[in-house]
Structures are given as C-alpha cells and as structure tokens.
CSV table of C-alpha atoms and ligand atoms in Angstrom, one decimal:
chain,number,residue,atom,x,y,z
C,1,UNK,CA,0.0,0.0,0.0
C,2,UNK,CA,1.9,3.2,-1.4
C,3,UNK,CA,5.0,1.8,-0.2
C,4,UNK,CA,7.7,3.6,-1.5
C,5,UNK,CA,9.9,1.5,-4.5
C,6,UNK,CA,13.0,0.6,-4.1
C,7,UNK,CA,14.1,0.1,-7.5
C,8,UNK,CA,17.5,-1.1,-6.3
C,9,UNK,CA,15.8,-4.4,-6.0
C,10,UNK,CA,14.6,-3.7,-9.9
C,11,UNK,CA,10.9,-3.5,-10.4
C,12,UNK,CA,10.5,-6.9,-10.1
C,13,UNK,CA,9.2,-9.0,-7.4
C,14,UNK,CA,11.4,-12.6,-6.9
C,15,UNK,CA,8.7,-15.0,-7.4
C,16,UNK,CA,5.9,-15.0,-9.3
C,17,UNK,CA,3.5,-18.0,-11.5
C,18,UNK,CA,5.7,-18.0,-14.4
C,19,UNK,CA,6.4,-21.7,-15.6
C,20,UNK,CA,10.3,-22.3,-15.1
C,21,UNK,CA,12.2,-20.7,-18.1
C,22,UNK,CA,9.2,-18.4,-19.3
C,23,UNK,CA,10.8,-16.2,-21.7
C,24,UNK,CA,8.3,-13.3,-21.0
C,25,UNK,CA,9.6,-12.9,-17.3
C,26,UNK,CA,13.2,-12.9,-18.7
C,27,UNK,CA,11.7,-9.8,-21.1
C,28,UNK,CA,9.9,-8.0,-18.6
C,29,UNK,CA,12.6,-8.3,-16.5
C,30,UNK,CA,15.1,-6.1,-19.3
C,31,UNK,CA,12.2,-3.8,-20.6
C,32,UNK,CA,11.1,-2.5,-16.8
C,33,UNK,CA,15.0,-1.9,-16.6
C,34,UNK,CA,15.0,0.9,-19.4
C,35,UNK,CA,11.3,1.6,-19.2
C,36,UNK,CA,11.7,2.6,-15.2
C,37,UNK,CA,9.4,2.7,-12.5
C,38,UNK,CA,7.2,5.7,-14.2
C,39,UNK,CA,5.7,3.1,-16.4
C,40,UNK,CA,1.9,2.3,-16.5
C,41,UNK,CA,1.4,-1.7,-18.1
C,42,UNK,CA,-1.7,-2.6,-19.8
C,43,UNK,CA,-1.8,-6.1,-19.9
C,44,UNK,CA,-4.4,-8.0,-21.6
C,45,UNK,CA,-5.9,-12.1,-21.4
C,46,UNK,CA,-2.4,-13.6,-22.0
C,47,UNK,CA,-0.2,-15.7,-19.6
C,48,UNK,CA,1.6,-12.6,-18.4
C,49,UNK,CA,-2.0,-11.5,-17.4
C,50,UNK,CA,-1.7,-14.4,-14.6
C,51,UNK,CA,1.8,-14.1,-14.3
C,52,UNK,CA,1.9,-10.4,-13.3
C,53,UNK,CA,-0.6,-11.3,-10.9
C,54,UNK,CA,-4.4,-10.9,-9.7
C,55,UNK,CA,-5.4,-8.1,-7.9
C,56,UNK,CA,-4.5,-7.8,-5.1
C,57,UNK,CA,-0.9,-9.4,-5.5
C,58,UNK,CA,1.1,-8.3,-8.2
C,59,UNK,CA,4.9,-9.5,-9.6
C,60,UNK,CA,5.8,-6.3,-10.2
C,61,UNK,CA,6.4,-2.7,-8.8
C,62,UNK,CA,5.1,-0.8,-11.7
C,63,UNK,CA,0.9,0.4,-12.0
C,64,UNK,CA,-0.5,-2.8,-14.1
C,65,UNK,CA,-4.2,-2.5,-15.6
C,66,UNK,CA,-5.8,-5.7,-17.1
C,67,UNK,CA,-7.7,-5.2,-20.5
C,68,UNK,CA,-10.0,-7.8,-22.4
C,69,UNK,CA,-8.0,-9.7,-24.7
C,70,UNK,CA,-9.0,-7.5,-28.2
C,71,UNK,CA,-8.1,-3.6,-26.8
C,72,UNK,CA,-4.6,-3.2,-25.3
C,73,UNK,CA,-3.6,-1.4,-27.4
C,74,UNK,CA,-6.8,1.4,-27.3
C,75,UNK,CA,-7.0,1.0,-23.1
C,76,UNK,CA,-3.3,2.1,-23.4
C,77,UNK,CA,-4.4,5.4,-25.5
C,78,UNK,CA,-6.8,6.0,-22.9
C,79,UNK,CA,-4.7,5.6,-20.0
C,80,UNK,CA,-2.3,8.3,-22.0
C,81,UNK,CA,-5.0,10.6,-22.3
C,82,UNK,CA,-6.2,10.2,-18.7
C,83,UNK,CA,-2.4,10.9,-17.5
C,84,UNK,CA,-2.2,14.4,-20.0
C,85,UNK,CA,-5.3,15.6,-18.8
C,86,UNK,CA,-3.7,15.4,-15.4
C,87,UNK,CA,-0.3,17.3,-16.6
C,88,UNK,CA,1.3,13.9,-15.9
C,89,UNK,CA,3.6,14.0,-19.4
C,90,UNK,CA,6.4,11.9,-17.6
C,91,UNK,CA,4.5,8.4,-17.0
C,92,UNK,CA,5.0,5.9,-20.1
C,93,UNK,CA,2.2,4.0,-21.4
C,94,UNK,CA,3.0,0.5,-22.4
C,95,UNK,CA,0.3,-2.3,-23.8
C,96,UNK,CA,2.4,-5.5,-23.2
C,97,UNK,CA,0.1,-8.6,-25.2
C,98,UNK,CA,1.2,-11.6,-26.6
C,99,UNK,CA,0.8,-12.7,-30.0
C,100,UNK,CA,-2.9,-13.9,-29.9
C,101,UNK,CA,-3.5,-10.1,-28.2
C,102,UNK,CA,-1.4,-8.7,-31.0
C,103,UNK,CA,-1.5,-10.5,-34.6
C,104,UNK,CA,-5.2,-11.6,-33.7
C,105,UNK,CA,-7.5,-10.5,-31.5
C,106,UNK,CA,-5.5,-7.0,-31.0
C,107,UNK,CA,-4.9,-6.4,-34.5
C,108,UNK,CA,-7.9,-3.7,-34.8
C,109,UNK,CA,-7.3,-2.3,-31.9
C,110,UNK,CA,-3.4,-1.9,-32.3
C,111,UNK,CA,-4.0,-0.8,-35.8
C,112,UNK,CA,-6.3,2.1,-34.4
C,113,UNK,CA,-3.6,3.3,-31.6
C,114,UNK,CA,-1.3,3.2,-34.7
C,115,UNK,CA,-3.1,5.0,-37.2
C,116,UNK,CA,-3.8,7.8,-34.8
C,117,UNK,CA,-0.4,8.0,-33.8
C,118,UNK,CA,-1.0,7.4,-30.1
C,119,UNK,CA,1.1,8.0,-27.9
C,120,UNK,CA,2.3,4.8,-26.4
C,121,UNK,CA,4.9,1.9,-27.0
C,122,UNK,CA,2.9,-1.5,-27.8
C,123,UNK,CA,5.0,-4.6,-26.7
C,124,UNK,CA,4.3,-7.9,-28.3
C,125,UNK,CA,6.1,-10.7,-26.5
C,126,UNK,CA,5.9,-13.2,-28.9
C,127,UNK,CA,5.4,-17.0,-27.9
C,128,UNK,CA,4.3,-17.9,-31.1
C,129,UNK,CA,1.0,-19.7,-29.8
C,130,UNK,CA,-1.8,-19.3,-27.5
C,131,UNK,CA,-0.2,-20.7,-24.5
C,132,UNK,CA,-2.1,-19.5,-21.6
C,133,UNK,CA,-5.1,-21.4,-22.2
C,134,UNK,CA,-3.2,-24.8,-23.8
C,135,UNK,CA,-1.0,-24.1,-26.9
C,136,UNK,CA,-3.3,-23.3,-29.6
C,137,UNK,CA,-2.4,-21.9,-33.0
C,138,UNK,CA,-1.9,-18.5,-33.5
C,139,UNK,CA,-1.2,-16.2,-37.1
C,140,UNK,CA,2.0,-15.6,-35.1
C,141,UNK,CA,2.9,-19.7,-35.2
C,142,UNK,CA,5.4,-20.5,-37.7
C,143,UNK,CA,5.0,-22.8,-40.9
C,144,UNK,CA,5.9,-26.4,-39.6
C,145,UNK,CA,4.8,-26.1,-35.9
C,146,UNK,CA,2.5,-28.9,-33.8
C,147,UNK,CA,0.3,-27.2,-31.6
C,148,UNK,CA,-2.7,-28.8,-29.7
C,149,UNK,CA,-4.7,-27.0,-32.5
C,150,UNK,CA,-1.8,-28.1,-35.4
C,151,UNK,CA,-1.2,-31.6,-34.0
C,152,UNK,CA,0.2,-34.9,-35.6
C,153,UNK,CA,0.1,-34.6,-39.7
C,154,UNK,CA,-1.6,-31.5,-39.1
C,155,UNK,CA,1.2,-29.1,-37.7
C,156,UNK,CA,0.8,-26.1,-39.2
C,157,UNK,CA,1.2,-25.3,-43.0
C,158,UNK,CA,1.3,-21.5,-43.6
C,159,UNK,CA,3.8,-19.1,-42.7
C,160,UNK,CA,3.9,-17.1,-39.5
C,161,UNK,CA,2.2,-13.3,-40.3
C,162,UNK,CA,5.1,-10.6,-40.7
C,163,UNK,CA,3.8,-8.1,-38.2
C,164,UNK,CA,6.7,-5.8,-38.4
C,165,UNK,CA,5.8,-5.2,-42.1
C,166,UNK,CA,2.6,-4.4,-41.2
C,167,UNK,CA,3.2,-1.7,-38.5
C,168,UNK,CA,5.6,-0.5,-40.5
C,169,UNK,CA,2.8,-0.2,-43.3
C,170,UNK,CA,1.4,2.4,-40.3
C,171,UNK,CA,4.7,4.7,-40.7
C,172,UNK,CA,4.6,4.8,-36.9
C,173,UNK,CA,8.2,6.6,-35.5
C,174,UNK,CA,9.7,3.6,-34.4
C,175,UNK,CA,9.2,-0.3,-34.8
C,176,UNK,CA,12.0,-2.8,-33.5
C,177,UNK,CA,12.7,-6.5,-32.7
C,178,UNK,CA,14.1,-7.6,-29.8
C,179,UNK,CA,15.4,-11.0,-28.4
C,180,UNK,CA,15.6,-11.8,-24.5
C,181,UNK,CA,19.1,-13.1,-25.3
C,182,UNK,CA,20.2,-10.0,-26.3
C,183,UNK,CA,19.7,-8.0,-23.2
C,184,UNK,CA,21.9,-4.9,-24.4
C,185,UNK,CA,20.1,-4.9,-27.9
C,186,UNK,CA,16.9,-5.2,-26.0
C,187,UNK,CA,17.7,-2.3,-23.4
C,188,UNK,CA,18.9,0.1,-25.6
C,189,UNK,CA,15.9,-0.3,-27.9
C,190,UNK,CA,13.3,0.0,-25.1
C,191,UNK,CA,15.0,3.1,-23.8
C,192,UNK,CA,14.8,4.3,-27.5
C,193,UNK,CA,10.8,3.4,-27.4
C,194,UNK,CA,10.3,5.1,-24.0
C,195,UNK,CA,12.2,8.4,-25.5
C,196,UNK,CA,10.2,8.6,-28.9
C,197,UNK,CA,7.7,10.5,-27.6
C,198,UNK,CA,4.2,11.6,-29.6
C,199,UNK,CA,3.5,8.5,-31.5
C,200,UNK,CA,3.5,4.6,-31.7
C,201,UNK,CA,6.2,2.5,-30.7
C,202,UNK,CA,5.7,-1.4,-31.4
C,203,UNK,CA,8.5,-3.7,-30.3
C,204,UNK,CA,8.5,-7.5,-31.6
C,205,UNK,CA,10.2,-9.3,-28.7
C,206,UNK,CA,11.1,-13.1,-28.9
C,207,UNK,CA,10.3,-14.7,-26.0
C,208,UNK,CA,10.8,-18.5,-25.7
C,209,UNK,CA,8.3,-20.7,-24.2
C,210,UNK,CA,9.6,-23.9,-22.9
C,211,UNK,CA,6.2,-25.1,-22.0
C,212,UNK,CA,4.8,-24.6,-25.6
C,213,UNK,CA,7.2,-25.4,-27.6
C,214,UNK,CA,9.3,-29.0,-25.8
C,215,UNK,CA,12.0,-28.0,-24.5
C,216,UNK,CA,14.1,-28.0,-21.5
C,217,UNK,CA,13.1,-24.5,-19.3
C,218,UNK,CA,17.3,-24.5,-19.0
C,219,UNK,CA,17.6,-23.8,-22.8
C,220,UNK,CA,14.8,-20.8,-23.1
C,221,UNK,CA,17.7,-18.3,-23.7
C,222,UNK,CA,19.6,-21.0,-25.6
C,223,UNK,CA,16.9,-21.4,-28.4
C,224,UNK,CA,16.1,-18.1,-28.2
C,225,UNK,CA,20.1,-17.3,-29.4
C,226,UNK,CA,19.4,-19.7,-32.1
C,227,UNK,CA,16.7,-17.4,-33.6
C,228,UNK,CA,18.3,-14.7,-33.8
C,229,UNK,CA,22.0,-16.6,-35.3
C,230,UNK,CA,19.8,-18.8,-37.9
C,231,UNK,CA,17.8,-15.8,-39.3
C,232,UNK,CA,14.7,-17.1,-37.8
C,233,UNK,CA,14.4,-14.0,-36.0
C,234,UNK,CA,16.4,-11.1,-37.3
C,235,UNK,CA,17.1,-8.1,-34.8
C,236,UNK,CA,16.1,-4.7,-36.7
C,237,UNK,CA,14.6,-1.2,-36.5
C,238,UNK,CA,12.1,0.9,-38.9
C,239,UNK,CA,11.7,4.3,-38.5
C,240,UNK,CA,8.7,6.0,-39.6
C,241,UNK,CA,7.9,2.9,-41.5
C,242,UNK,CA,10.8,3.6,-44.1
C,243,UNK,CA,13.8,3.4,-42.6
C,244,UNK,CA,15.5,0.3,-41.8
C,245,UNK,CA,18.5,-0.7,-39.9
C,246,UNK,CA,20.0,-4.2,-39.5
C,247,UNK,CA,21.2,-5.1,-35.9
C,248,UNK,CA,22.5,-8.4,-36.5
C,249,UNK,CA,24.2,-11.3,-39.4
C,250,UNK,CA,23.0,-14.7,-38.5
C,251,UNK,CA,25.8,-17.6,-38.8
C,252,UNK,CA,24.4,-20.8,-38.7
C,253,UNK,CA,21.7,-23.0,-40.9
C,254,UNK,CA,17.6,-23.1,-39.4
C,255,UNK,CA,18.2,-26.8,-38.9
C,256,UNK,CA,20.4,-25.7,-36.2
C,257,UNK,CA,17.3,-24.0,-34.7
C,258,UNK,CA,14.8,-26.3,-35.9
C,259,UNK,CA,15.9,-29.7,-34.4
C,260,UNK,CA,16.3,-28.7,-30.9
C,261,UNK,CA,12.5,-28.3,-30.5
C,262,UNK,CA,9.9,-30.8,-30.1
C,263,UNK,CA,7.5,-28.4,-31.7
C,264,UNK,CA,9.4,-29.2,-34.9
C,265,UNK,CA,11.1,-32.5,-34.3
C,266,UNK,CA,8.7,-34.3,-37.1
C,267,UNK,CA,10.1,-31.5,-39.9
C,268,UNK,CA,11.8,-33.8,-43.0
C,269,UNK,CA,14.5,-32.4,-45.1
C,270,UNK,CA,12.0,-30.9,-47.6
C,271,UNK,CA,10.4,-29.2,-44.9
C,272,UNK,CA,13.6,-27.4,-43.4
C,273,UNK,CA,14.6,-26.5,-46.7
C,274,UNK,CA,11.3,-24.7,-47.2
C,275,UNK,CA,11.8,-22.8,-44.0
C,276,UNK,CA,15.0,-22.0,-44.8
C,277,UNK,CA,14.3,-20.8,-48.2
C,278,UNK,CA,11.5,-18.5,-47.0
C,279,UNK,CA,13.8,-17.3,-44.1
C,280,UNK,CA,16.8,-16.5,-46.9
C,281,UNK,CA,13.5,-14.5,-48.7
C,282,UNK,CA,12.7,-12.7,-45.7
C,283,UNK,CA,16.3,-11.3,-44.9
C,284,UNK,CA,16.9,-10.5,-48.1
C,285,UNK,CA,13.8,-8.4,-48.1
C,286,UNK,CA,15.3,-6.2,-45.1
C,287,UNK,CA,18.3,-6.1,-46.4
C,288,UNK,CA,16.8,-4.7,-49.4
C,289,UNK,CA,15.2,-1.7,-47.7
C,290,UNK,CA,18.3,-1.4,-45.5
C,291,UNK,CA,19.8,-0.6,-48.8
C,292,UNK,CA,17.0,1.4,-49.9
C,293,UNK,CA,17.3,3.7,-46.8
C,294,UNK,CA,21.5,4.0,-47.3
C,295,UNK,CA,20.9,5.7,-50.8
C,296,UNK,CA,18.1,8.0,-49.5
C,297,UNK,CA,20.2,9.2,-46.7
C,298,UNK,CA,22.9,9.8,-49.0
C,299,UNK,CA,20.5,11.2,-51.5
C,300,UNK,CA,19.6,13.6,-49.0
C,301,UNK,CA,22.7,15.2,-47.3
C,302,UNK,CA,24.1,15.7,-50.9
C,303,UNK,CA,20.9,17.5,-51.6
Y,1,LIG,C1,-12.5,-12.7,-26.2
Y,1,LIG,C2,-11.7,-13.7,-25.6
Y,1,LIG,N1,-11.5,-14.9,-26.2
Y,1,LIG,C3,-10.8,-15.9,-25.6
Y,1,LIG,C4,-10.2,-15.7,-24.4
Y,1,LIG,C5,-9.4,-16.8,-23.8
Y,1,LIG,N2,-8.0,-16.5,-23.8
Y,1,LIG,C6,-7.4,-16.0,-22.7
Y,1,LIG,S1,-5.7,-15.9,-22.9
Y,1,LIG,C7,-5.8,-16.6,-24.5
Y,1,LIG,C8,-4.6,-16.9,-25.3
Y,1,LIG,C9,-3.6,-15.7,-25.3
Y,1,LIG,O1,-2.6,-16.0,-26.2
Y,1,LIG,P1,-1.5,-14.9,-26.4
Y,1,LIG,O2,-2.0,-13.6,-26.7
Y,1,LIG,O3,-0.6,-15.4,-27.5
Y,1,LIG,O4,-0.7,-14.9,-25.0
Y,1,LIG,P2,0.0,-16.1,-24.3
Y,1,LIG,O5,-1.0,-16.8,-23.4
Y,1,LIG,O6,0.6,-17.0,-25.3
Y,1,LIG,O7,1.1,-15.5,-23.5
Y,1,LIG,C10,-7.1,-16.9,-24.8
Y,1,LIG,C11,-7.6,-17.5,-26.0
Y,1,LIG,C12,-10.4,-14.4,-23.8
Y,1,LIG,N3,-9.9,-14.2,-22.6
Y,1,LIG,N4,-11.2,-13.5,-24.3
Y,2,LIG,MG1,1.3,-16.4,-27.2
C-alpha cells in the first residue's frame, strides 16, 4: 500500500506463476530496466495476465491495468489521455500482449492506436501460440509447428504473419525486434521506445516458451540465441515505416534451430529447406530496404 519503491531491487518481485524458463519474465525483466518505475502496463488475457498477478498481488512494482483480450492497445491510448489531462507527461504507457492479443484479437485495436499515432509503446512478447489457455495456434505460429490445435500430420502449413511489415505499413516513428538473449540490444531499444515521444512504438520481442514449444526450461535463452544466429528472428529497427536498420548477421543453418524443439522435431529435409528458403527470402527483403534507406540518406545530405 503506497509503499515507497525501491528500484535497487529492480521492479521486479522474486517469485511469481511463471512456468520455469518463461521467456516473457526474462523480457519484462530487461524492458522494466529501461522503461523505469514511471511506467503504467496494460496487460491484456495472456499468460503474463496471470503471471503479473491478480489483484490484489502483483509480480511487479510498476501500476498494471488488465484489459479484455482484443483492446490493449486502445485502453493504453486512454490511459495516456487520462495521464495528459492530469499534466502527468512523464508516466509511459506501455500495452504489453502476446501474439494472440497482437497479430489476432489486437490487430484492430493496435492498428487504431497506430493509425492515430498514439502516444504509447505496444510490446508484443511473442510466444508464437496461445499458451495461456493450452498451446493453440496462433497467425504468429510458424509454418511447420505442432500445436494442440496443429497436431500430428496436421502441424501447421502456412507461414507465420510478418507483423513488423505491417506496423511498419502504419509509418509509426519507431518499430523494432528484440530478443531476451540479447539484453543490451533489447535495453537500448526500449529506452529508444520510451524516449520517442508523440506516436507509436511497437516492439516485436522473442520470448521462448519452454512449456509450448518441448523443450528444456534451462535452454529458453539458448533457443532463443538460435533465432536470432539462424535468421529465424532477425534483430532490426524501422523508422517511420521507411527506414530500416540491421542489428544483427545470422551464422548458422535453421536446422540448427529447428531440431532442438519438439515443436518441430517431425520437420523432414523438404520441410527445413522450405523454411530456410523463406527465411533467406525474408532477410533478403530487409536487407533490401536497408539498402534502400543508405541511398536515401545519402540522396539527402548531398541535396
Ligand atoms: C474474447 C476472448 N476470447 C478468448 C479468451 C481466452 N484466452 C485467454 S488468454 C488466451 C490466449 C492468449 O494468447 P497470447 O495472446 O498469444 O498470449 P500467451 O498466453 O501465449 O502468453 C485466450 C484464447 C479471452 N480471454 N477473451
Ligand atoms: Mg502467445
């Protein structure tokens, strides 16, 4: 009860529900650490909605509002227009869903925020299922996954929806990845999102679920590495829709990645090489605009 924060502990609490090796306690763990304890969560149905706890016990030091599962993202512009009214221009607003509450349900609702240019930073911590209520196939899951929804034969056969290209489609100020085994990458680009004031900031995070996706809670930051080295999950940054920059070069084949995860044990040779076709498409695509931007900055200063 108003008890003052001691953020030398972080803005954390030690235990919480989590399942062993959740990768969205790992991320909320980096993002409260640039994000700071002037930082108002709207958290809708999702495991992090359990996680961060029911009223009145919370796993966290920072103000945490609970939204139905399709508005995040528009409770979040509320909450920012509440705080201005009051003068209170310091406090950032931060939806934090996961991919159901994002690439689904959310879309609308995120889409809105976006279009209007609201001022907030919408965090997707991406699981790549519906995990809170048994592993059910999102648009987020990737081509080749078994989910209870996906199972046997049936694992999934189209591709995982590219939500970065669609924000970026919104020409919001600022859109990044981010990977909870990058914690630096990961910092500095929440500290950019908090600081990018007047409009929408959307950050993609990876965030492993052991649970989910069979394997060993020890390997969450392991696998999650493995995204980000095979390509699988490229760490980048859009501004204003247009501008991209590439953060990192992968190094090793999506077998590597692939094969380590029960979720995609059953995967034959034809099947990886698919995935690692469309993977080699999809880099080469943000590499593209990476170029694009170069010669447009250039363009411009010698203007
Ligand atoms: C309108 C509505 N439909 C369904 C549900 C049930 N529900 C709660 S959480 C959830 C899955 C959430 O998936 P995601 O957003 O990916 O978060 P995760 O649980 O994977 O962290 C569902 C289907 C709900 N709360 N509200
Ligand atoms: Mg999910």
């Amino acid at each position: 009860m108003n008890e003052p924060i001691n953020t030398d502990r972080g803005l954390t609490y030690p235990g919480n529900v989590g399942c062993p090796g959740c990768g969205a306690n790992i991320a909320i763990n980096h993002a409260l650490r640039a994000l700071g304890e002037k930082t108002v969560l709207v958290i809708p149905a999702c495991c992090y909605a359990i996680v961060s706890g029911p009223y009145p016990q919370t796993a966290l030091r920072v103000s945490i509002l609970h939204s139905a599962f399709a508005c995040s993202a528009v409770m979040a512009s509320g909450v920012r227009a509440g705080l201005d009214m009051q003068g209170d221009t310091e406090t950032t607003v931060v939806a934090w869903a996961g991919d159901g509450g994002t690439f689904d349900i959310g879309l609308q609702s995120l889409s809105g925020a976006a279009e209007r240019n609201d001022d907030i930073v919408f965090v997707c911590y991406d699981n790549e299922a519906y995990m809170n209520t048994g592993v059910q196939r999102s648009s987020s899951t990737p081509y080749g996954t078994r989910t209870t929804t996906t199972p046997g034969a049936g694992w999934k056969k189209t591709g995982k929806k590219n939500i970065m290209e669609i924000m970026a489609a919104h020409r919001i100020p600022y859109a990044a990845t981010a990977n909870i085994a990058y914690p630096d990458d990961f910092v500095r680009k929440f500290a950019r999102a908090r600081d990018t004031r007047g409009g929408t900031r959307f950050i993609h995070v990876y965030s492993s679920c052991p649970t989910g996706w069979g394997v060993p809670s020890s390997h969450a930051v392991k696998i999650a590495r493995l995204a980000t080295r095979t390509d699988v999950f490229p760490l980048y940054e859009i501004e204003h829709g247009t501008d991209y920059t590439l953060n990192t070069e992968g190094d090793l084949p999506v077998g590597d990645y692939l094969s380590v995860q029960g979720r995609f044990r059953h995967l034959d040779d034809k099947a990886q090489a698919l995935i690692q076709h469309e993977v080699d498409r999809d880099l080469a695509l943000i590499k593209e605009r990476v170029a694009a931007t170069q010669v447009r900055r250039a363009f411009s200063k010698s203007a």
